[in-house]
Amino acid sequence: MSTLDTLKRAVNAVTGRPGPRILSVDRATHLTPNLIRVTFRGPELDGLPEGCDGGHCKLLLPEPDESCDAFVARLAAGGKPARRTYTVRHYRRADAELDIDFVDHGDGGPASRWARHAKPGSFLGFMGPGAPKLTDFNADWYLVAADLSALPMASATLEAMPRDAKGIAVFEVPSPEDRQTLDAPHGVAVHWLVHADPRTTSTQQEALLRGLDWPEGRVQTCIAGESGAIKGLRHLLKNERAIPRGDLYLSGYWKVGMVEDQHQTFKRTED
């Protein structure tokens, strides 16, 4: 039995869930100045569910210069590498390929550092994916909003919408060059905002939504990004617009000044 098989059995015995897949990089490129797309390829992707674009996953990150064998052995021994939450951007079963987009924060954080140096043969651990956030499209119109960290989830949501869907999409990026061409339904009006300083909370998305004419009918939302910005959007949509909880997806993916572990603790204390 291989070390990887031993790892999977050990994880399954403790958690009741399959152990992590060890994914290998096929290629990596900057989609925009601040967004890196890493494409994984290989038989370890076998068995992933169709339609998982936009679903969250957990990435287990090796140390710089750590070999794959050493990484797998460390996991099998109960080691706890840096772990970060990301989004499946595309899964192409026929090609045995999976894309994950990383915000380029420089080498300061483990995930950004890993992605910046990823090349063919690089590897990491992968757990998941979860289900996409919005799958039942039965509203009169849709509201999608995201910063760069949540753009992969929001983009996948737009792609999955019926082609006759109507709505509003608001995306906030650090530079004009980070704007992308998205496969949104023609009836969805897409707005791009630039917030150049990620060290500060932005209120631009909330201000834009307050200035728009609010369409009539039932709305479903799919919104994620920095927690400070999400707080203002939650007040607008939940309290002022009284959107029912079942139609309201808002999630803080990160918070200014916090790493992911700190942010997850913070989220558990939020109202």
mmCIF file of C-alpha atoms in Angstrom, residues 47-214:
data_model
loop_
_atom_site.group_PDB
_atom_site.id
_atom_site.type_symbol
_atom_site.label_atom_id
_atom_site.label_comp_id
_atom_site.label_asym_id
_atom_site.label_seq_id
_atom_site.Cartn_x
_atom_site.Cartn_y
_atom_site.Cartn_z
ATOM 1 C CA GLY A 47 -14.586 10.948 -9.417
ATOM 2 C CA LEU A 48 -15.115 14.672 -8.920
ATOM 3 C CA PRO A 49 -18.776 15.542 -9.489
ATOM 4 C CA GLU A 50 -19.906 17.239 -12.659
ATOM 5 C CA GLY A 51 -21.250 20.738 -12.116
ATOM 6 C CA CYS A 52 -18.912 21.601 -9.232
ATOM 7 C CA ASP A 53 -17.772 24.898 -10.782
ATOM 8 C CA GLY A 54 -18.207 27.530 -8.067
ATOM 9 C CA GLY A 55 -18.036 25.014 -5.222
ATOM 10 C CA HIS A 56 -15.604 25.608 -2.378
ATOM 11 C CA CYS A 57 -12.633 23.361 -1.644
ATOM 12 C CA LYS A 58 -9.852 23.136 0.933
ATOM 13 C CA LEU A 59 -6.249 23.335 -0.238
ATOM 14 C CA LEU A 60 -3.438 21.840 1.858
ATOM 15 C CA LEU A 61 -0.215 23.647 1.016
ATOM 16 C CA PRO A 62 3.280 22.163 1.100
ATOM 17 C CA GLU A 63 6.248 24.034 2.455
ATOM 18 C CA PRO A 64 8.609 25.632 -0.086
ATOM 19 C CA ASP A 65 10.973 22.970 -1.503
ATOM 20 C CA GLU A 66 9.089 20.134 0.272
ATOM 21 C CA SER A 67 8.971 16.993 -1.883
ATOM 22 C CA CYS A 68 5.679 15.312 -2.658
ATOM 23 C CA ASP A 69 6.723 12.154 -0.792
ATOM 24 C CA ALA A 70 7.697 14.183 2.275
ATOM 25 C CA PHE A 71 4.429 16.149 2.126
ATOM 26 C CA VAL A 72 2.303 12.992 1.889
ATOM 27 C CA ALA A 73 4.281 11.368 4.707
ATOM 28 C CA ARG A 74 3.751 14.472 6.858
ATOM 29 C CA LEU A 75 -0.003 14.340 6.247
ATOM 30 C CA ALA A 76 -0.103 10.603 6.985
ATOM 31 C CA ALA A 77 1.685 11.255 10.289
ATOM 32 C CA GLY A 78 -0.980 13.755 11.298
ATOM 33 C CA GLY A 79 0.828 16.922 10.286
ATOM 34 C CA LYS A 80 -1.248 20.025 9.736
ATOM 35 C CA PRO A 81 -0.017 22.066 6.783
ATOM 36 C CA ALA A 82 -1.349 25.512 5.963
ATOM 37 C CA ARG A 83 -4.957 25.114 4.850
ATOM 38 C CA ARG A 84 -6.921 27.627 2.811
ATOM 39 C CA THR A 85 -10.423 27.775 1.298
ATOM 40 C CA TYR A 86 -10.748 28.317 -2.453
ATOM 41 C CA THR A 87 -13.229 27.867 -5.295
ATOM 42 C CA VAL A 88 -13.319 25.413 -8.168
ATOM 43 C CA ARG A 89 -13.366 27.687 -11.184
ATOM 44 C CA HIS A 90 -13.658 25.044 -13.914
ATOM 45 C CA TYR A 91 -13.692 21.260 -13.876
ATOM 46 C CA ARG A 92 -13.388 19.567 -17.258
ATOM 47 C CA ARG A 93 -13.919 15.867 -16.705
ATOM 48 C CA ALA A 94 -13.193 14.907 -20.327
ATOM 49 C CA ASP A 95 -9.780 16.557 -20.126
ATOM 50 C CA ALA A 96 -9.086 15.541 -16.496
ATOM 51 C CA GLU A 97 -8.424 19.210 -15.727
ATOM 52 C CA LEU A 98 -9.394 21.549 -12.900
ATOM 53 C CA ASP A 99 -8.778 25.306 -12.607
ATOM 54 C CA ILE A 100 -8.407 27.271 -9.379
ATOM 55 C CA ASP A 101 -7.832 31.042 -9.383
ATOM 56 C CA PHE A 102 -5.596 32.629 -6.731
ATOM 57 C CA VAL A 103 -5.390 36.304 -5.812
ATOM 58 C CA ASP A 104 -1.745 37.367 -6.078
ATOM 59 C CA HIS A 105 -0.856 38.867 -2.671
ATOM 60 C CA GLY A 106 2.873 38.416 -3.166
ATOM 61 C CA ASP A 107 4.879 35.897 -1.147
ATOM 62 C CA GLY A 108 3.505 36.946 2.245
ATOM 63 C CA GLY A 109 0.776 34.282 2.480
ATOM 64 C CA PRO A 110 1.170 30.530 1.915
ATOM 65 C CA ALA A 111 -1.442 30.189 -0.833
ATOM 66 C CA SER A 112 -0.373 33.232 -2.839
ATOM 67 C CA ARG A 113 3.285 32.248 -2.454
ATOM 68 C CA TRP A 114 2.528 28.720 -3.641
ATOM 69 C CA ALA A 115 0.550 29.936 -6.678
ATOM 70 C CA ARG A 116 3.185 32.511 -7.668
ATOM 71 C CA HIS A 117 5.808 29.786 -7.845
ATOM 72 C CA ALA A 118 3.578 27.005 -9.229
ATOM 73 C CA LYS A 119 4.903 25.248 -12.328
ATOM 74 C CA PRO A 120 4.353 21.883 -14.052
ATOM 75 C CA GLY A 121 4.877 19.200 -11.445
ATOM 76 C CA SER A 122 4.045 21.369 -8.426
ATOM 77 C CA PHE A 123 1.488 19.768 -6.086
ATOM 78 C CA LEU A 124 -0.867 20.356 -3.185
ATOM 79 C CA GLY A 125 -3.570 18.569 -1.231
ATOM 80 C CA PHE A 126 -7.208 19.022 -2.246
ATOM 81 C CA MET A 127 -10.361 18.273 -0.244
ATOM 82 C CA GLY A 128 -13.872 18.735 -1.579
ATOM 83 C CA PRO A 129 -15.510 20.192 -3.538
ATOM 84 C CA GLY A 130 -18.651 21.499 -1.905
ATOM 85 C CA ALA A 131 -21.780 22.352 -3.848
ATOM 86 C CA PRO A 132 -22.111 25.642 -5.759
ATOM 87 C CA LYS A 133 -23.811 28.422 -3.794
ATOM 88 C CA LEU A 134 -26.742 29.093 -6.119
ATOM 89 C CA THR A 135 -28.208 26.214 -8.114
ATOM 90 C CA ASP A 136 -31.982 26.797 -8.192
ATOM 91 C CA PHE A 137 -32.565 29.739 -10.492
ATOM 92 C CA ASN A 138 -36.229 30.567 -9.973
ATOM 93 C CA ALA A 139 -36.281 34.280 -9.095
ATOM 94 C CA ASP A 140 -37.463 37.241 -11.166
ATOM 95 C CA TRP A 141 -33.951 38.682 -11.089
ATOM 96 C CA TYR A 142 -30.536 38.068 -9.539
ATOM 97 C CA LEU A 143 -27.991 40.149 -7.667
ATOM 98 C CA VAL A 144 -24.374 38.989 -7.839
ATOM 99 C CA ALA A 145 -21.525 40.897 -6.200
ATOM 100 C CA ALA A 146 -17.902 40.053 -5.444
ATOM 101 C CA ASP A 147 -14.414 41.353 -4.972
ATOM 102 C CA LEU A 148 -11.422 39.646 -6.591
ATOM 103 C CA SER A 149 -11.337 36.882 -3.960
ATOM 104 C CA ALA A 150 -14.930 35.859 -4.766
ATOM 105 C CA LEU A 151 -14.852 36.543 -8.496
ATOM 106 C CA PRO A 152 -14.341 32.834 -9.357
ATOM 107 C CA MET A 153 -17.491 31.868 -7.429
ATOM 108 C CA ALA A 154 -19.505 34.749 -8.871
ATOM 109 C CA SER A 155 -18.303 34.075 -12.427
ATOM 110 C CA ALA A 156 -19.306 30.415 -12.171
ATOM 111 C CA THR A 157 -22.738 31.498 -10.887
ATOM 112 C CA LEU A 158 -23.268 33.775 -13.884
ATOM 113 C CA GLU A 159 -22.237 31.006 -16.265
ATOM 114 C CA ALA A 160 -24.740 28.593 -14.702
ATOM 115 C CA MET A 161 -27.705 30.982 -14.950
ATOM 116 C CA PRO A 162 -30.404 30.482 -17.558
ATOM 117 C CA ARG A 163 -29.517 32.511 -20.627
ATOM 118 C CA ASP A 164 -32.726 34.550 -20.259
ATOM 119 C CA ALA A 165 -31.960 35.528 -16.645
ATOM 120 C CA LYS A 166 -32.087 39.185 -15.642
ATOM 121 C CA GLY A 167 -30.182 40.935 -12.918
ATOM 122 C CA ILE A 168 -27.287 43.043 -11.701
ATOM 123 C CA ALA A 169 -23.662 42.028 -11.169
ATOM 124 C CA VAL A 170 -21.156 44.230 -9.332
ATOM 125 C CA PHE A 171 -17.467 43.372 -9.273
ATOM 126 C CA GLU A 172 -14.741 45.209 -7.393
ATOM 127 C CA VAL A 173 -11.116 44.712 -8.443
ATOM 128 C CA PRO A 174 -7.778 46.303 -7.481
ATOM 129 C CA SER A 175 -7.002 47.699 -10.932
ATOM 130 C CA PRO A 176 -8.778 48.327 -14.249
ATOM 131 C CA GLU A 177 -6.594 45.614 -15.792
ATOM 132 C CA ASP A 178 -8.177 43.023 -13.468
ATOM 133 C CA ARG A 179 -11.510 43.272 -15.266
ATOM 134 C CA GLN A 180 -12.462 40.124 -17.180
ATOM 135 C CA THR A 181 -14.822 39.206 -19.979
ATOM 136 C CA LEU A 182 -17.549 37.161 -18.298
ATOM 137 C CA ASP A 183 -20.126 34.784 -19.728
ATOM 138 C CA ALA A 184 -23.116 36.526 -18.166
ATOM 139 C CA PRO A 185 -26.661 36.382 -19.566
ATOM 140 C CA HIS A 186 -27.434 39.392 -21.750
ATOM 141 C CA GLY A 187 -30.086 40.498 -19.261
ATOM 142 C CA VAL A 188 -27.551 40.869 -16.434
ATOM 143 C CA ALA A 189 -26.033 44.353 -16.244
ATOM 144 C CA VAL A 190 -22.367 44.062 -15.210
ATOM 145 C CA HIS A 191 -20.688 46.907 -13.278
ATOM 146 C CA TRP A 192 -16.947 47.086 -12.557
ATOM 147 C CA LEU A 193 -15.500 49.094 -9.675
ATOM 148 C CA VAL A 194 -11.842 49.692 -8.798
ATOM 149 C CA HIS A 195 -10.666 49.626 -5.181
ATOM 150 C CA ALA A 196 -6.906 49.952 -5.293
ATOM 151 C CA ASP A 197 -6.075 49.541 -1.593
ATOM 152 C CA PRO A 198 -6.979 46.079 -0.206
ATOM 153 C CA ARG A 199 -5.818 47.208 3.248
ATOM 154 C CA THR A 200 -9.021 49.224 3.641
ATOM 155 C CA THR A 201 -12.684 48.223 3.596
ATOM 156 C CA SER A 202 -14.576 49.475 0.557
ATOM 157 C CA THR A 203 -18.131 50.841 0.548
ATOM 158 C CA GLN A 204 -18.326 51.238 -3.234
ATOM 159 C CA GLN A 205 -20.511 48.197 -3.902
ATOM 160 C CA GLU A 206 -23.064 49.287 -1.320
ATOM 161 C CA ALA A 207 -23.061 52.859 -2.672
ATOM 162 C CA LEU A 208 -23.602 51.647 -6.244
ATOM 163 C CA LEU A 209 -26.525 49.429 -5.233
ATOM 164 C CA ARG A 210 -28.128 52.235 -3.269
ATOM 165 C CA GLY A 211 -27.955 54.445 -6.346
ATOM 166 C CA LEU A 212 -29.568 51.967 -8.746
ATOM 167 C CA ASP A 213 -33.249 51.620 -9.519
ATOM 168 C CA TRP A 214 -34.372 48.498 -7.672
#
